[in-house]
Coordinates of C-alpha atoms in Angstrom, one line a residue:
Chain A
X1 CA 226.9 106.1 116.0
X2 CA 228.2 102.8 117.0
X3 CA 231.2 100.7 115.6
X4 CA 230.3 97.4 114.4
X5 CA 233.3 95.3 114.1
X6 CA 233.5 92.4 111.6
X7 CA 232.1 89.7 111.2
X8 CA 228.7 91.8 111.7
X9 CA 227.2 89.6 114.3
X10 CA 223.3 89.4 115.6
X11 CA 225.0 90.0 119.2
X12 CA 226.1 93.5 118.2
X13 CA 223.6 94.4 115.9
X14 CA 220.5 93.6 118.2
X15 CA 220.9 96.1 120.6
X16 CA 221.0 99.0 118.1
X17 CA 218.7 98.2 115.4
X18 CA 216.7 95.0 116.4
X19 CA 214.4 94.3 119.3
X20 CA 215.3 92.1 122.5
X21 CA 211.8 90.5 122.0
X22 CA 208.4 90.0 119.8
X23 CA 205.7 88.4 120.5
X24 CA 205.3 85.3 118.5
X25 CA 202.4 85.0 116.0
X26 CA 200.0 82.9 117.9
X27 CA 196.9 83.1 119.9
X28 CA 197.2 84.6 123.6
X29 CA 197.6 81.6 125.6
X30 CA 194.9 81.8 128.8
X31 CA 195.7 80.7 132.3
X32 CA 194.5 77.4 133.5
X33 CA 191.2 77.4 134.2
X34 CA 188.0 75.6 135.9
X35 CA 186.1 75.1 132.6
X36 CA 182.9 73.2 134.2
X37 CA 179.9 73.7 132.3
X38 CA 177.0 73.2 134.2
X39 CA 174.8 73.4 131.4
X40 CA 176.2 70.4 129.6
X41 CA 175.3 68.1 132.5
X42 CA 171.8 69.2 131.6
X43 CA 170.7 68.4 135.3
X44 CA 170.0 72.1 136.4
X45 CA 166.8 72.8 134.7
X46 CA 165.0 76.1 133.6
X47 CA 162.0 76.6 135.6
X48 CA 160.8 79.7 134.4
X49 CA 161.1 83.5 133.4
X50 CA 160.6 86.4 135.7
X51 CA 160.1 88.9 132.8
X52 CA 156.6 90.6 132.8
X53 CA 155.7 88.5 135.9
X54 CA 155.3 91.4 138.3
X55 CA 157.3 89.5 140.8
X56 CA 160.8 88.5 141.8
X57 CA 159.8 85.4 143.2
X58 CA 158.8 82.5 141.3
X59 CA 156.7 79.1 142.8
X60 CA 157.3 75.8 141.5
X61 CA 154.6 73.8 142.3
X62 CA 154.2 69.8 143.0
X63 CA 151.8 67.5 144.3
X64 CA 151.5 64.0 145.2
X65 CA 149.1 61.2 146.7
X66 CA 147.7 60.8 143.5
X67 CA 148.1 58.1 140.7
X68 CA 150.9 55.5 141.8
X69 CA 150.8 57.0 145.3
X70 CA 147.0 56.1 145.8
X71 CA 145.4 53.1 145.2
X72 CA 141.8 52.1 145.1
X73 CA 140.2 51.5 148.3
X74 CA 138.3 47.8 148.5
X75 CA 134.7 47.9 148.6
X76 CA 132.9 45.3 151.1
X77 CA 129.6 45.9 149.7
X78 CA 128.1 46.6 146.0
X79 CA 126.3 49.7 147.3
X80 CA 129.5 50.9 149.4
X81 CA 130.0 54.6 149.0
X82 CA 133.3 55.9 147.8
X83 CA 134.7 58.2 149.9
X84 CA 136.7 61.2 148.1
X85 CA 140.5 61.0 148.5
X86 CA 142.7 63.9 149.5
X87 CA 145.8 65.4 147.6
X88 CA 149.0 67.1 148.5
X89 CA 150.2 70.0 146.8
X90 CA 153.1 71.9 147.7
X91 CA 155.8 74.4 146.1
X92 CA 159.4 75.5 146.0
X93 CA 160.2 79.0 145.1
X94 CA 163.0 80.7 143.2
X95 CA 164.1 84.4 143.8
X96 CA 165.9 86.6 141.1
X97 CA 169.0 88.0 141.9
X98 CA 171.3 90.7 139.8
X99 CA 174.9 90.3 139.0
X100 CA 177.2 92.6 137.0
X101 CA 180.6 92.6 135.4
X102 CA 182.8 95.4 133.8
X103 CA 185.5 96.2 132.1
X104 CA 187.1 99.4 130.9
X105 CA 190.2 100.6 128.6
X106 CA 191.4 104.0 127.8
X107 CA 191.4 105.4 124.4
X108 CA 195.6 105.8 124.7
X109 CA 196.1 102.2 125.4
X110 CA 194.1 101.6 122.3
X111 CA 195.8 103.7 120.0
X112 CA 199.3 102.7 121.4
X113 CA 198.8 99.2 122.1
X114 CA 200.8 96.7 120.1
X115 CA 198.5 95.6 117.0
X116 CA 197.6 91.9 117.3
X117 CA 198.5 91.8 120.7
X118 CA 195.0 90.2 121.5
X119 CA 193.9 92.0 124.6
X120 CA 191.6 94.5 124.1
X121 CA 188.2 95.4 125.4
X122 CA 186.1 93.7 122.5
X123 CA 187.9 90.6 123.1
X124 CA 187.1 90.2 126.6
X125 CA 183.7 91.6 126.3
X126 CA 183.2 88.4 123.8
X127 CA 184.1 86.3 127.2
X128 CA 181.0 87.8 129.1
X129 CA 179.3 84.4 128.3
X130 CA 181.9 82.6 129.7
X131 CA 182.1 84.6 133.0
X132 CA 178.2 83.9 133.2
X133 CA 178.6 80.2 133.1
X134 CA 181.2 80.4 135.4
X135 CA 178.7 82.4 137.9
X136 CA 176.3 79.8 137.0
X137 CA 178.3 77.0 138.2
X138 CA 179.3 78.5 141.4
X139 CA 175.7 79.5 142.5
X140 CA 174.8 76.0 141.9
X141 CA 177.4 75.1 144.0
X142 CA 176.2 77.3 146.7
X143 CA 172.6 76.0 146.5
X144 CA 174.2 72.6 146.6
X145 CA 176.2 73.4 149.5
X146 CA 172.6 74.3 151.3
X147 CA 171.0 71.0 150.9
X148 CA 169.9 69.9 154.2
X149 CA 171.0 66.4 154.4
X150 CA 174.5 64.9 154.1
X151 CA 176.5 61.5 153.4
X152 CA 180.2 61.3 154.4
X153 CA 181.6 63.2 157.4
X154 CA 183.5 66.5 157.8
X155 CA 186.0 64.8 159.7
X156 CA 187.2 62.0 157.3
X157 CA 188.3 61.5 153.8
X158 CA 185.7 60.6 151.2
X159 CA 185.6 56.8 150.9
X160 CA 184.0 54.1 149.1
X161 CA 181.4 53.5 151.8
X162 CA 180.4 57.2 151.7
X163 CA 179.8 56.8 148.0
X164 CA 177.7 53.7 148.5
X165 CA 175.6 55.7 151.2
X166 CA 175.0 58.1 148.7
X167 CA 173.9 55.6 146.0
X168 CA 171.8 54.3 148.5
X169 CA 170.3 57.3 149.6
X170 CA 168.8 57.3 145.7
X171 CA 168.0 54.0 145.4
X172 CA 166.1 54.0 148.3
X173 CA 164.1 56.7 147.4
X174 CA 162.2 55.1 144.5
X175 CA 161.4 57.6 141.7
X176 CA 164.6 59.1 142.1
X177 CA 166.5 59.1 138.6
X178 CA 170.5 58.5 138.3
X179 CA 171.9 61.6 140.5
X180 CA 174.7 63.7 139.1
X181 CA 177.6 64.4 141.9
X182 CA 179.5 67.4 141.7
X183 CA 182.4 67.3 144.0
X184 CA 186.0 69.1 144.5
X185 CA 188.8 67.5 142.6
X186 CA 190.3 66.9 145.9
X187 CA 187.2 64.8 146.9
X188 CA 187.5 62.7 143.7
X189 CA 191.2 61.9 144.6
X190 CA 190.3 60.5 147.8
X191 CA 187.3 58.6 146.2
X192 CA 189.7 57.1 143.4
X193 CA 192.5 56.2 146.3
X194 CA 189.5 54.4 148.3
X195 CA 188.2 52.5 145.2
X196 CA 191.7 51.5 144.6
X197 CA 192.0 49.9 148.0
X198 CA 188.9 47.9 147.6
X199 CA 189.8 44.3 147.5
X200 CA 187.0 43.8 144.3
X201 CA 189.4 46.2 142.6
X202 CA 192.7 44.8 143.7
X203 CA 191.7 41.8 141.6
X204 CA 190.4 43.5 138.8
X205 CA 192.7 45.0 136.2
X206 CA 189.9 47.1 134.4
X207 CA 188.6 48.4 137.4
X208 CA 192.2 49.4 138.3
X209 CA 192.9 51.1 135.4
X210 CA 189.8 53.1 135.4
X211 CA 190.8 54.4 138.6
X212 CA 194.8 55.0 137.8
X213 CA 193.7 56.1 134.5
X214 CA 194.4 60.3 134.1
X215 CA 191.3 62.6 134.3
X216 CA 191.5 65.6 133.0
X217 CA 188.2 65.7 132.0
X218 CA 185.9 67.6 134.4
X219 CA 182.7 65.6 133.6
X220 CA 183.3 61.9 134.0
X221 CA 180.4 59.7 133.0
X222 CA 179.9 56.2 134.9
X223 CA 182.3 57.0 137.4
X224 CA 183.9 53.6 138.8
X225 CA 181.1 51.6 136.9
X226 CA 178.6 52.9 139.3
X227 CA 176.3 54.6 136.4
X228 CA 176.5 57.9 138.0
X229 CA 178.0 61.1 136.3
X230 CA 180.8 62.7 138.3
X231 CA 181.4 66.6 137.8
X232 CA 184.6 68.3 139.4
X233 CA 184.9 72.1 139.9
X234 CA 186.8 74.0 142.2
X235 CA 183.9 76.0 143.1
X236 CA 182.8 73.2 145.5
X237 CA 181.9 75.5 148.7
X238 CA 184.3 74.8 151.6
X239 CA 182.6 75.1 154.9
X240 CA 183.0 73.7 158.6
X241 CA 186.2 72.5 157.5
X242 CA 184.7 70.4 155.0
X243 CA 184.1 70.1 151.2
X244 CA 180.6 70.4 150.5
X245 CA 180.1 68.3 147.3
X246 CA 176.4 67.5 146.5
X247 CA 174.2 64.9 144.4
X248 CA 170.8 65.4 142.8
X249 CA 168.9 63.9 140.2
X250 CA 167.9 66.1 137.0
X251 CA 165.9 68.8 138.1
X252 CA 166.8 68.7 141.7
X253 CA 168.4 72.3 141.2
X254 CA 166.4 74.8 139.3
X255 CA 167.0 78.3 137.7
X256 CA 165.4 81.1 136.2
X257 CA 166.2 84.1 134.3
X258 CA 164.6 87.4 133.2
X259 CA 164.7 87.5 129.9
X260 CA 166.3 90.8 128.4
X261 CA 165.0 90.7 124.9
X262 CA 162.5 93.4 125.8
X263 CA 164.8 95.5 127.4
X264 CA 165.3 99.1 126.5
X265 CA 168.6 100.2 127.4
X266 CA 170.4 103.7 127.3
X267 CA 172.6 103.1 124.2
X268 CA 170.8 100.6 122.0
X269 CA 173.6 100.6 119.5
X270 CA 176.3 99.5 121.6
X271 CA 174.2 96.8 123.7
X272 CA 173.8 92.9 123.2
X273 CA 171.3 91.1 124.7
X274 CA 171.8 87.4 125.5
X275 CA 167.8 87.0 126.5
X276 CA 168.2 83.1 127.1
X277 CA 170.9 83.8 130.1
X278 CA 169.3 87.1 131.0
X279 CA 172.1 89.2 129.7
X280 CA 172.6 92.6 129.0
X281 CA 176.1 93.7 127.7
X282 CA 176.2 97.5 126.7
X283 CA 179.0 100.4 126.3
X284 CA 178.6 102.8 128.8
X285 CA 177.8 106.2 127.4
X286 CA 179.9 109.1 128.8
X287 CA 182.6 107.2 129.6
X288 CA 184.3 108.9 126.8
X289 CA 184.4 111.9 129.0
X290 CA 187.6 110.4 130.7
X291 CA 189.2 109.5 127.6
X292 CA 188.1 105.8 128.2
X293 CA 185.7 103.0 126.7
X294 CA 183.7 101.0 129.1
X295 CA 181.3 97.8 129.0
X296 CA 178.9 96.9 131.4
X297 CA 177.2 93.5 131.5
X298 CA 174.1 92.7 133.9
X299 CA 172.2 89.6 134.7
X300 CA 169.3 88.7 136.2
X301 CA 168.7 85.0 137.5
X302 CA 168.0 82.7 140.4
X303 CA 168.8 79.4 141.8
X304 CA 167.3 77.2 144.2
X305 CA 167.0 73.7 145.5
X306 CA 163.8 71.5 144.1
X307 CA 161.2 70.1 146.8
X308 CA 162.6 67.4 148.9
X309 CA 159.0 65.7 148.3
X310 CA 160.0 65.5 144.4
X311 CA 163.9 65.4 144.5
X312 CA 166.3 63.4 146.7
X313 CA 169.1 65.9 147.4
X314 CA 172.4 65.1 149.3
X315 CA 175.7 67.1 150.1
X316 CA 178.8 64.7 149.8
X317 CA 180.9 66.1 152.5
X318 CA 184.6 65.2 153.7
X319 CA 187.5 66.9 155.0
X320 CA 189.3 69.7 153.6
Chain B
X1 CA 202.3 83.2 154.7
X2 CA 202.1 84.6 158.2
X3 CA 198.8 84.9 158.7
X4 CA 197.7 86.8 161.8
X5 CA 195.2 85.1 164.1
X6 CA 194.2 88.3 166.2
X7 CA 190.5 89.4 165.2
X8 CA 189.8 92.8 165.2
X9 CA 186.3 94.5 165.1
X10 CA 185.7 96.6 162.1
X11 CA 182.8 98.8 161.5
X12 CA 180.5 97.6 159.2
X13 CA 181.5 97.9 155.4
X14 CA 178.9 100.0 153.1
X15 CA 177.3 98.3 149.9
X16 CA 176.2 94.8 149.5
X17 CA 178.1 93.5 152.1
X18 CA 175.3 91.4 153.8
X19 CA 176.6 89.9 156.5
X20 CA 178.3 93.3 157.8
X21 CA 175.0 94.6 157.9
X22 CA 173.1 91.8 159.1
X23 CA 170.7 91.9 162.1
X24 CA 171.3 88.1 163.3
X25 CA 175.2 88.0 162.5
X26 CA 175.6 91.6 163.6
X27 CA 178.8 91.6 162.0
X28 CA 182.0 89.8 160.8
X29 CA 185.2 90.3 162.4
X30 CA 187.7 91.6 159.8
X31 CA 191.1 90.3 160.4
X32 CA 193.9 92.9 159.9
X33 CA 195.1 93.8 156.5
X34 CA 195.9 91.0 154.8
X35 CA 195.1 89.3 151.6
X36 CA 195.1 85.2 151.8
X37 CA 195.6 83.1 149.0
X38 CA 191.9 81.5 149.0
X39 CA 188.9 81.5 146.9
X40 CA 186.5 84.1 147.3
X41 CA 183.0 83.1 149.1
X42 CA 180.0 84.5 150.8
X43 CA 178.7 85.1 153.9
X44 CA 177.0 83.0 155.8
X45 CA 174.6 82.3 158.7
X46 CA 174.8 78.9 160.8
X47 CA 171.8 76.4 161.3
X48 CA 170.9 73.1 162.2
X49 CA 168.0 70.8 161.8
X50 CA 166.6 68.7 164.7
X51 CA 167.0 65.6 162.6
X52 CA 170.4 65.9 161.4
X53 CA 172.8 64.7 163.9
X54 CA 176.7 62.9 164.6
X55 CA 178.5 61.4 167.1
X56 CA 181.6 63.2 167.8
X57 CA 184.2 62.3 170.5
X58 CA 186.7 65.1 170.1
X59 CA 187.1 67.7 172.8
X60 CA 184.5 65.9 174.8
X61 CA 184.8 63.6 177.6
X62 CA 182.9 60.7 175.8
X63 CA 181.1 60.3 172.7
X64 CA 178.2 62.3 172.2
X65 CA 175.5 62.9 169.9
X66 CA 175.4 66.4 168.5
X67 CA 173.4 68.6 166.1
X68 CA 175.2 68.7 162.8
X69 CA 175.8 72.6 162.0
X70 CA 175.9 73.7 158.3
X71 CA 175.8 77.0 156.9
X72 CA 173.5 78.9 154.7
X73 CA 175.5 80.6 152.1
X74 CA 173.8 84.0 151.5
X75 CA 174.7 84.4 148.0
X76 CA 172.3 86.7 146.0
X77 CA 170.2 84.6 143.6
X78 CA 170.5 81.3 145.4
X79 CA 167.9 80.0 147.8
X80 CA 165.6 82.9 148.0
X81 CA 168.5 85.6 148.6
X82 CA 167.7 88.5 146.2
X83 CA 169.4 92.0 145.6
X84 CA 167.7 94.8 147.3
X85 CA 165.6 97.3 145.1
X86 CA 166.8 100.8 145.6
X87 CA 164.2 101.9 148.4
X88 CA 165.4 98.7 150.6
X89 CA 168.9 99.9 151.7
X90 CA 167.9 100.9 155.0
X91 CA 167.4 97.3 155.9
X92 CA 169.6 95.2 154.3
X93 CA 168.5 91.9 156.1
X94 CA 165.2 92.3 153.6
X95 CA 167.9 90.5 151.1
X96 CA 167.9 87.2 153.1
X97 CA 164.6 87.4 155.4
X98 CA 162.5 85.5 153.2
X99 CA 165.4 82.9 152.8
X100 CA 165.5 82.4 156.4
X101 CA 161.9 82.1 156.9
X102 CA 161.4 79.4 154.3
X103 CA 164.2 77.7 156.2
X104 CA 162.4 78.1 159.5
X105 CA 159.5 76.6 158.1
X106 CA 161.3 73.5 157.2
X107 CA 162.7 73.2 160.8
X108 CA 166.0 74.6 160.8
X109 CA 167.2 76.1 163.7
X110 CA 169.6 79.4 163.9
X111 CA 172.2 79.5 166.8
X112 CA 173.6 82.9 167.9
X113 CA 176.6 84.0 165.8
X114 CA 178.6 84.5 168.7
X115 CA 181.2 83.0 171.1
X116 CA 181.9 84.1 174.9
X117 CA 182.9 80.6 176.6
X118 CA 186.7 80.5 176.0
X119 CA 185.9 76.7 175.9
X120 CA 184.2 77.1 173.0
X121 CA 187.2 79.0 171.2
X122 CA 190.2 78.3 169.8
X123 CA 193.7 79.2 171.5
X124 CA 194.9 82.5 170.2
X125 CA 191.2 83.9 169.4
X126 CA 189.3 86.2 171.2
X127 CA 185.5 86.1 172.0
X128 CA 183.2 87.6 170.0
X129 CA 181.8 86.8 166.6
X130 CA 181.8 83.2 164.9
X131 CA 182.1 84.7 161.5
X132 CA 185.2 86.3 160.3
X133 CA 186.4 87.3 157.1
X134 CA 189.9 88.1 155.2
X135 CA 190.7 89.8 151.7
X136 CA 191.4 87.1 149.4
X137 CA 192.9 86.2 146.0
X138 CA 193.0 83.0 144.2
X139 CA 194.8 82.2 140.7
X140 CA 191.6 80.9 139.0
X141 CA 189.1 82.5 141.2
X142 CA 189.8 85.9 141.3
X143 CA 190.0 88.6 144.4
X144 CA 187.5 89.2 146.9
X145 CA 186.5 88.1 150.6
X146 CA 186.8 84.7 152.2
X147 CA 184.4 84.0 154.7
X148 CA 185.4 81.7 157.6
X149 CA 184.3 80.3 161.2
X150 CA 186.3 81.3 164.4
X151 CA 187.1 77.5 164.5
X152 CA 189.2 77.6 161.2
X153 CA 192.1 78.5 162.5
X154 CA 194.7 79.7 160.0
X155 CA 198.1 77.9 159.7
X156 CA 201.6 79.0 158.6
X157 CA 201.5 78.4 154.9
X158 CA 204.4 78.3 152.1
X159 CA 204.4 81.6 150.0
X160 CA 202.5 80.7 146.7
X161 CA 200.3 77.9 148.5
X162 CA 196.6 78.0 149.1
X163 CA 196.1 79.2 152.5
X164 CA 195.9 76.2 155.0
X165 CA 193.4 76.3 158.2
X166 CA 193.4 73.8 160.7
X167 CA 190.0 73.0 162.3
X168 CA 189.8 73.1 166.0
X169 CA 186.8 70.6 166.5
X170 CA 187.0 70.1 169.7
X171 CA 186.2 73.6 170.6
X172 CA 183.6 73.6 168.1
X173 CA 182.2 69.9 169.6
X174 CA 181.9 71.9 173.0
X175 CA 180.1 74.7 171.3
X176 CA 177.5 72.2 170.0
X177 CA 177.1 70.4 172.9
X178 CA 176.4 74.0 174.6
X179 CA 173.6 74.1 172.3
X180 CA 171.7 71.1 173.0
X181 CA 172.5 71.8 177.0
X182 CA 171.5 75.5 176.8
X183 CA 168.1 74.1 175.2
X184 CA 168.7 76.4 172.0
X185 CA 168.6 72.9 170.0
X186 CA 166.0 70.1 171.2
X187 CA 168.0 67.2 172.4
X188 CA 168.2 64.3 169.8
X189 CA 164.9 62.2 170.0
X190 CA 164.9 58.3 169.7
X191 CA 163.9 58.1 165.8
X192 CA 167.2 60.2 165.0
X193 CA 169.0 58.1 167.1
X194 CA 167.9 54.8 165.6
X195 CA 168.6 56.1 162.3
X196 CA 172.4 56.9 163.5
X197 CA 172.5 53.3 164.8
X198 CA 171.1 52.1 161.7
X199 CA 173.5 53.6 159.8
X200 CA 176.5 52.4 161.7
X201 CA 175.1 49.1 161.6
X202 CA 175.0 49.2 157.7
X203 CA 178.5 50.1 157.1
X204 CA 179.8 47.5 159.9
X205 CA 177.9 44.6 158.0
X206 CA 179.2 45.6 154.9
X207 CA 182.8 45.8 156.2
X208 CA 182.4 42.6 157.8
X209 CA 180.8 41.0 155.0
X210 CA 184.0 41.9 152.5
X211 CA 185.1 38.5 151.1
X212 CA 189.1 39.4 150.9
X213 CA 190.8 39.7 154.3
X214 CA 193.2 42.4 153.9
X215 CA 195.1 44.8 156.2
X216 CA 192.9 47.5 154.7
X217 CA 189.4 45.5 155.3
X218 CA 190.5 45.0 158.7
X219 CA 191.2 48.5 159.5
X220 CA 187.7 49.3 157.8
X221 CA 186.0 46.7 160.3
X222 CA 187.7 48.2 163.5
X223 CA 187.0 51.5 162.3
X224 CA 183.3 50.9 161.9
X225 CA 183.2 48.9 165.1
X226 CA 184.6 52.1 167.1
X227 CA 182.1 54.2 165.5
X228 CA 179.3 51.7 166.7
X229 CA 180.7 51.7 170.2
X230 CA 180.9 55.2 170.3
X231 CA 177.2 55.4 169.6
X232 CA 176.6 52.7 172.2
X233 CA 178.3 55.1 174.8
X234 CA 176.2 58.2 173.8
X235 CA 173.3 56.2 173.9
X236 CA 174.1 56.3 177.7
X237 CA 175.3 59.7 178.1
X238 CA 173.2 62.2 179.5
X239 CA 173.5 65.5 177.7
X240 CA 170.6 67.2 177.5
X241 CA 169.3 70.1 179.8
X242 CA 167.2 67.6 181.9
X243 CA 170.0 64.6 183.0
X244 CA 167.0 62.3 184.5
X245 CA 165.1 62.3 181.6
X246 CA 167.8 62.1 179.3
X247 CA 169.4 59.4 181.2
X248 CA 166.2 57.3 181.6
X249 CA 165.3 57.6 177.7
X250 CA 169.0 56.6 176.8
X251 CA 168.9 53.6 179.0
X252 CA 165.5 52.5 177.7
X253 CA 166.8 52.8 174.4
X254 CA 170.0 50.7 175.2
X255 CA 168.3 47.9 176.7
X256 CA 166.0 47.8 173.4
X257 CA 169.1 48.2 170.5
X258 CA 172.1 46.8 172.8
X259 CA 171.3 43.4 171.7
X260 CA 171.6 43.6 168.0
X261 CA 174.5 45.7 168.5
X262 CA 176.0 43.2 171.0
X263 CA 175.8 40.6 168.6
X264 CA 177.5 42.6 165.9
X265 CA 180.0 43.6 168.2
X266 CA 180.7 40.1 169.7
X267 CA 180.7 41.4 173.0
X268 CA 178.0 41.1 175.7
X269 CA 174.4 40.2 176.6
X270 CA 172.6 43.5 176.5
X271 CA 169.6 42.2 178.6
X272 CA 171.9 41.2 181.4
X273 CA 173.2 44.7 181.6
X274 CA 171.7 45.8 185.1
X275 CA 172.9 49.4 185.2
X276 CA 174.4 52.3 183.3
X277 CA 177.8 51.2 185.1
X278 CA 177.5 47.7 183.6
X279 CA 176.6 49.4 180.3
X280 CA 179.8 51.6 180.3
X281 CA 182.0 48.4 181.5
X282 CA 180.5 46.7 178.3
X283 CA 181.6 49.6 176.2
X284 CA 184.9 49.7 177.5
X285 CA 185.5 45.9 176.7
X286 CA 183.7 46.6 173.5
X287 CA 186.5 49.4 172.8
X288 CA 189.3 46.9 173.7
X289 CA 187.5 44.3 171.4
X290 CA 187.5 46.7 168.4
X291 CA 191.2 47.9 169.0
X292 CA 192.4 45.0 168.7

């Protein structure tokens, strides 16, 4: 027994009959995250489904030298024979790859864990689609970093001149639709600083405000009044001492999946399919023998750049 | 974080670590048992395209046109890299062979993934593999493996901060120059050189036509002029495996294009340039004008 001297104070009582802390009754707070959802941009097109095709590679065909690319031949004489014209055909390919994610939790943790703490296997499992979206984003960034042609330089910071070069590349390639530009947050910072130094911006308060305004959002429409959408993400690949940002029109990067709706898994009662993402999530039978529960998620997706005959594709590079 | 810069060759790791088992790259060098604060990445191959060039000066005797070397990241599911089937484990390169074939079909050239010449290697690093890897961990991207190039030299970094690297462009440029001299990458062609000139010209024109005269604009003009002067100098710099041919081609290009350049730079009449020496003298003059 411990003597509590009057008056009975919290300081004396807490260590005997209370807790040094309890958890606040609110949702668990998640760490800062790169939450860019590339699907929201609408520029990475779903081009096919591998399921039931008999292959791991899809071809996306394109053609040219027809329609707007082919004019009538002048006929000098009313009885001239018209020679048939050739056409161009080509294709790009997408190959499927498989990804996996799993978590596990012991039975003891389930039993002894504090009620309502918010961290358990089911809650984590419910976040698998977010992990898939993050994977989607990083794979799109890899494909963007593989674009053959670049504007900017690996030895300098990003500037308005680079931005204008990028815009010109799309404007000069007639038929290109407005690109979406994906870049590292550092690249956006440098670009904004370069815009701020532009003489035009120094005498236009609206323009300056646009550059000075806090931009926590990861998708910015009409960046600097250019009409282009800028998306920022930490997933931009760094290579050769440079950020490998990239720009492409809608469809310039495509993806394909293997729909999982028809998949017969080992434990159907503990499985969930998300066919449109090519995902299967299942509780793994047999892990109970080790006093634990485990789920595994698998996805079958492929990503690839479109043909440069059809799309304008550019990397936007600047020094790290 | 103190990061050792010494590479120690490690035996290939098992599983889906593509590069560790790759035919072309042989292996990645694993750098000691250190976990750095960096985003996990993927193994890669280096490749260049005959139409992609840039002018570089760092580490070279004079401005020189060099091929742009870019990575082909080998991430499963991206650009033709696939997951191996159960009976393909004996040959992991099957995962990316088709991707490389597609890339070669589009004209890309794959240089060897090793460096031997000390002039191509940053101080403190040994000869061997270009690609090396660290174990890494990132607060928002999880843990995994960071893949770097030998020219990305780790720097002392404050605890908790992302690992910093210094790019040794001098050694990298000398390696690129050697790719051309040794014939692995064919020398730049006239059309590609014209593209470089055209682009530099456009940027200079834009800088010079900005109406407001500010220190930044002046700095911009000087920078763009320097770039143009570098290009002019690169045009008269023989760099290929056959210097005689290269010199003749470069000088003939110079005569054809220096007029426009000279006008932009406000320096010399290109038609009156009788020799390469005279061109070089004009370049020196242009460099002075550009730096004023």
